[in-house]
């Protein structure tokens, strides 16, 4: 069974940092671009970041540029999202997904992703 599992969420004060992990099982992660998306209560899902299959290209939403860094360790079958200088508006459930087209990653287009993880709650207090 192919799965993506997120971990590393939690509660942090504004200005703090968290690192999320997205670990794959049942398939090799290095064949796929992986994206991070988030959804806050009452809001639409928002693309946050994406990394290409070999890691050579990364993409970020304007709202997180300069604060978040996506990386991958294909030997560990894991993609990471390092989140620094967190703000209360970053509070959301963060999910990773597998991109099945060439369009999804550079455009952070959720409809091009599938095999979503269960999500990790990130809460930033002011």
mmCIF file of C-alpha atoms in Angstrom:
data_model
loop_
_atom_site.group_PDB
_atom_site.id
_atom_site.type_symbol
_atom_site.label_atom_id
_atom_site.label_comp_id
_atom_site.label_asym_id
_atom_site.label_seq_id
_atom_site.Cartn_x
_atom_site.Cartn_y
_atom_site.Cartn_z
ATOM 1 C CA UNK A 1 0.000 0.000 0.000
ATOM 2 C CA UNK A 2 1.315 3.417 -0.961
ATOM 3 C CA UNK A 3 1.199 5.965 1.840
ATOM 4 C CA UNK A 4 2.458 9.415 2.765
ATOM 5 C CA UNK A 5 2.700 10.213 6.472
ATOM 6 C CA UNK A 6 3.338 13.683 7.871
ATOM 7 C CA UNK A 7 4.943 14.315 11.236
ATOM 8 C CA UNK A 8 6.512 17.166 13.166
ATOM 9 C CA UNK A 9 3.548 19.451 13.711
ATOM 10 C CA UNK A 10 2.857 21.144 17.011
ATOM 11 C CA UNK A 11 2.336 24.360 18.924
ATOM 12 C CA UNK A 12 4.913 27.121 18.689
ATOM 13 C CA UNK A 13 5.088 30.809 19.522
ATOM 14 C CA UNK A 14 5.275 33.413 16.801
ATOM 15 C CA UNK A 15 8.833 33.709 15.547
ATOM 16 C CA UNK A 16 9.571 30.086 16.317
ATOM 17 C CA UNK A 17 10.394 27.166 14.044
ATOM 18 C CA UNK A 18 9.081 23.715 13.209
ATOM 19 C CA UNK A 19 10.161 21.060 10.747
ATOM 20 C CA UNK A 20 7.579 18.871 9.088
ATOM 21 C CA UNK A 21 8.442 15.507 7.570
ATOM 22 C CA UNK A 22 6.597 13.651 4.826
ATOM 23 C CA UNK A 23 7.658 10.010 4.701
ATOM 24 C CA UNK A 24 6.641 7.650 1.942
ATOM 25 C CA UNK A 25 6.028 3.944 2.221
ATOM 26 C CA UNK A 26 5.167 1.444 -0.475
ATOM 27 C CA UNK A 27 6.920 3.379 -3.243
ATOM 28 C CA UNK A 28 10.161 5.202 -4.006
ATOM 29 C CA UNK A 29 9.837 8.895 -3.344
ATOM 30 C CA UNK A 30 12.584 9.913 -5.771
ATOM 31 C CA UNK A 31 10.329 9.260 -8.758
ATOM 32 C CA UNK A 32 7.912 11.992 -7.720
ATOM 33 C CA UNK A 33 7.638 15.699 -7.073
ATOM 34 C CA UNK A 34 6.151 16.299 -3.620
ATOM 35 C CA UNK A 35 4.128 19.310 -2.571
ATOM 36 C CA UNK A 36 3.067 20.809 0.734
ATOM 37 C CA UNK A 37 -0.359 22.343 1.135
ATOM 38 C CA UNK A 38 -2.208 23.782 4.100
ATOM 39 C CA UNK A 39 -5.768 24.461 5.090
ATOM 40 C CA UNK A 40 -6.885 26.723 7.899
ATOM 41 C CA UNK A 41 -10.379 26.532 9.387
ATOM 42 C CA UNK A 42 -12.916 28.172 7.097
ATOM 43 C CA UNK A 43 -10.353 28.724 4.333
ATOM 44 C CA UNK A 44 -9.548 27.044 1.050
ATOM 45 C CA UNK A 45 -6.557 24.752 0.712
ATOM 46 C CA UNK A 46 -3.442 26.719 -0.158
ATOM 47 C CA UNK A 47 -0.281 25.586 -1.901
ATOM 48 C CA UNK A 48 2.782 26.211 0.253
ATOM 49 C CA UNK A 49 5.785 24.637 -1.434
ATOM 50 C CA UNK A 50 6.889 21.913 -3.815
ATOM 51 C CA UNK A 51 10.127 20.126 -4.647
ATOM 52 C CA UNK A 52 10.922 18.323 -7.883
ATOM 53 C CA UNK A 53 11.660 14.608 -7.965
ATOM 54 C CA UNK A 54 15.444 14.990 -7.781
ATOM 55 C CA UNK A 55 15.309 18.138 -5.684
ATOM 56 C CA UNK A 56 16.767 20.465 -8.275
ATOM 57 C CA UNK A 57 13.755 22.783 -8.358
ATOM 58 C CA UNK A 58 11.772 24.214 -5.505
ATOM 59 C CA UNK A 59 8.704 26.423 -5.479
ATOM 60 C CA UNK A 60 7.124 28.547 -2.774
ATOM 61 C CA UNK A 61 3.996 30.552 -2.205
ATOM 62 C CA UNK A 62 4.697 34.262 -1.806
ATOM 63 C CA UNK A 63 3.365 34.123 1.737
ATOM 64 C CA UNK A 64 6.170 31.787 2.881
ATOM 65 C CA UNK A 65 9.127 32.787 0.677
ATOM 66 C CA UNK A 66 12.193 33.496 2.737
ATOM 67 C CA UNK A 67 10.753 31.732 5.774
ATOM 68 C CA UNK A 68 10.084 28.152 4.642
ATOM 69 C CA UNK A 69 12.543 25.746 3.025
ATOM 70 C CA UNK A 70 11.617 22.477 1.333
ATOM 71 C CA UNK A 71 14.176 19.700 0.949
ATOM 72 C CA UNK A 72 14.287 15.979 0.406
ATOM 73 C CA UNK A 73 16.376 12.988 1.396
ATOM 74 C CA UNK A 74 15.538 10.304 -1.121
ATOM 75 C CA UNK A 75 17.664 7.765 0.749
ATOM 76 C CA UNK A 76 15.271 8.194 3.688
ATOM 77 C CA UNK A 77 12.234 8.414 1.403
ATOM 78 C CA UNK A 78 11.355 11.694 3.116
ATOM 79 C CA UNK A 79 10.605 15.295 2.175
ATOM 80 C CA UNK A 80 10.989 18.050 4.752
ATOM 81 C CA UNK A 81 9.471 21.479 5.232
ATOM 82 C CA UNK A 82 11.544 23.692 7.505
ATOM 83 C CA UNK A 83 9.376 26.537 8.761
ATOM 84 C CA UNK A 84 11.119 29.505 10.391
ATOM 85 C CA UNK A 85 9.844 32.824 11.698
ATOM 86 C CA UNK A 86 6.370 31.361 11.992
ATOM 87 C CA UNK A 87 3.389 33.684 12.164
ATOM 88 C CA UNK A 88 -0.102 33.140 13.593
ATOM 89 C CA UNK A 89 -1.476 33.163 10.049
ATOM 90 C CA UNK A 90 0.586 30.022 9.335
ATOM 91 C CA UNK A 91 -1.735 28.088 11.635
ATOM 92 C CA UNK A 92 -3.302 25.277 9.595
ATOM 93 C CA UNK A 93 -3.299 21.583 8.882
ATOM 94 C CA UNK A 94 -0.340 20.853 6.617
ATOM 95 C CA UNK A 95 -0.481 17.953 4.168
ATOM 96 C CA UNK A 96 1.919 16.554 1.623
ATOM 97 C CA UNK A 97 0.883 15.107 -1.700
ATOM 98 C CA UNK A 98 2.385 13.393 -4.717
ATOM 99 C CA UNK A 99 2.322 15.259 -8.029
ATOM 100 C CA UNK A 100 1.169 13.132 -10.950
ATOM 101 C CA UNK A 101 1.594 15.782 -13.648
ATOM 102 C CA UNK A 102 4.214 18.282 -14.740
ATOM 103 C CA UNK A 103 1.829 21.133 -13.993
ATOM 104 C CA UNK A 104 1.175 20.683 -10.297
ATOM 105 C CA UNK A 105 4.517 21.420 -8.717
ATOM 106 C CA UNK A 106 5.495 24.731 -10.350
ATOM 107 C CA UNK A 107 1.943 26.046 -10.030
ATOM 108 C CA UNK A 108 1.217 24.575 -6.583
ATOM 109 C CA UNK A 109 -2.006 23.296 -8.080
ATOM 110 C CA UNK A 110 -3.684 20.921 -5.638
ATOM 111 C CA UNK A 111 -5.802 19.254 -8.323
ATOM 112 C CA UNK A 112 -2.622 17.764 -9.825
ATOM 113 C CA UNK A 113 -1.676 16.032 -6.589
ATOM 114 C CA UNK A 114 -2.909 12.782 -5.166
ATOM 115 C CA UNK A 115 -2.023 10.320 -2.445
ATOM 116 C CA UNK A 116 -2.396 12.840 0.342
ATOM 117 C CA UNK A 117 -1.117 12.225 3.834
ATOM 118 C CA UNK A 118 -3.364 12.532 6.878
ATOM 119 C CA UNK A 119 -2.058 16.003 7.731
ATOM 120 C CA UNK A 120 -0.172 17.576 10.613
ATOM 121 C CA UNK A 121 -1.551 20.381 12.758
ATOM 122 C CA UNK A 122 0.615 23.474 13.072
ATOM 123 C CA UNK A 123 -0.513 26.095 15.568
ATOM 124 C CA UNK A 124 1.311 29.388 15.993
ATOM 125 C CA UNK A 125 0.396 31.498 18.995
ATOM 126 C CA UNK A 126 0.853 35.260 19.085
#
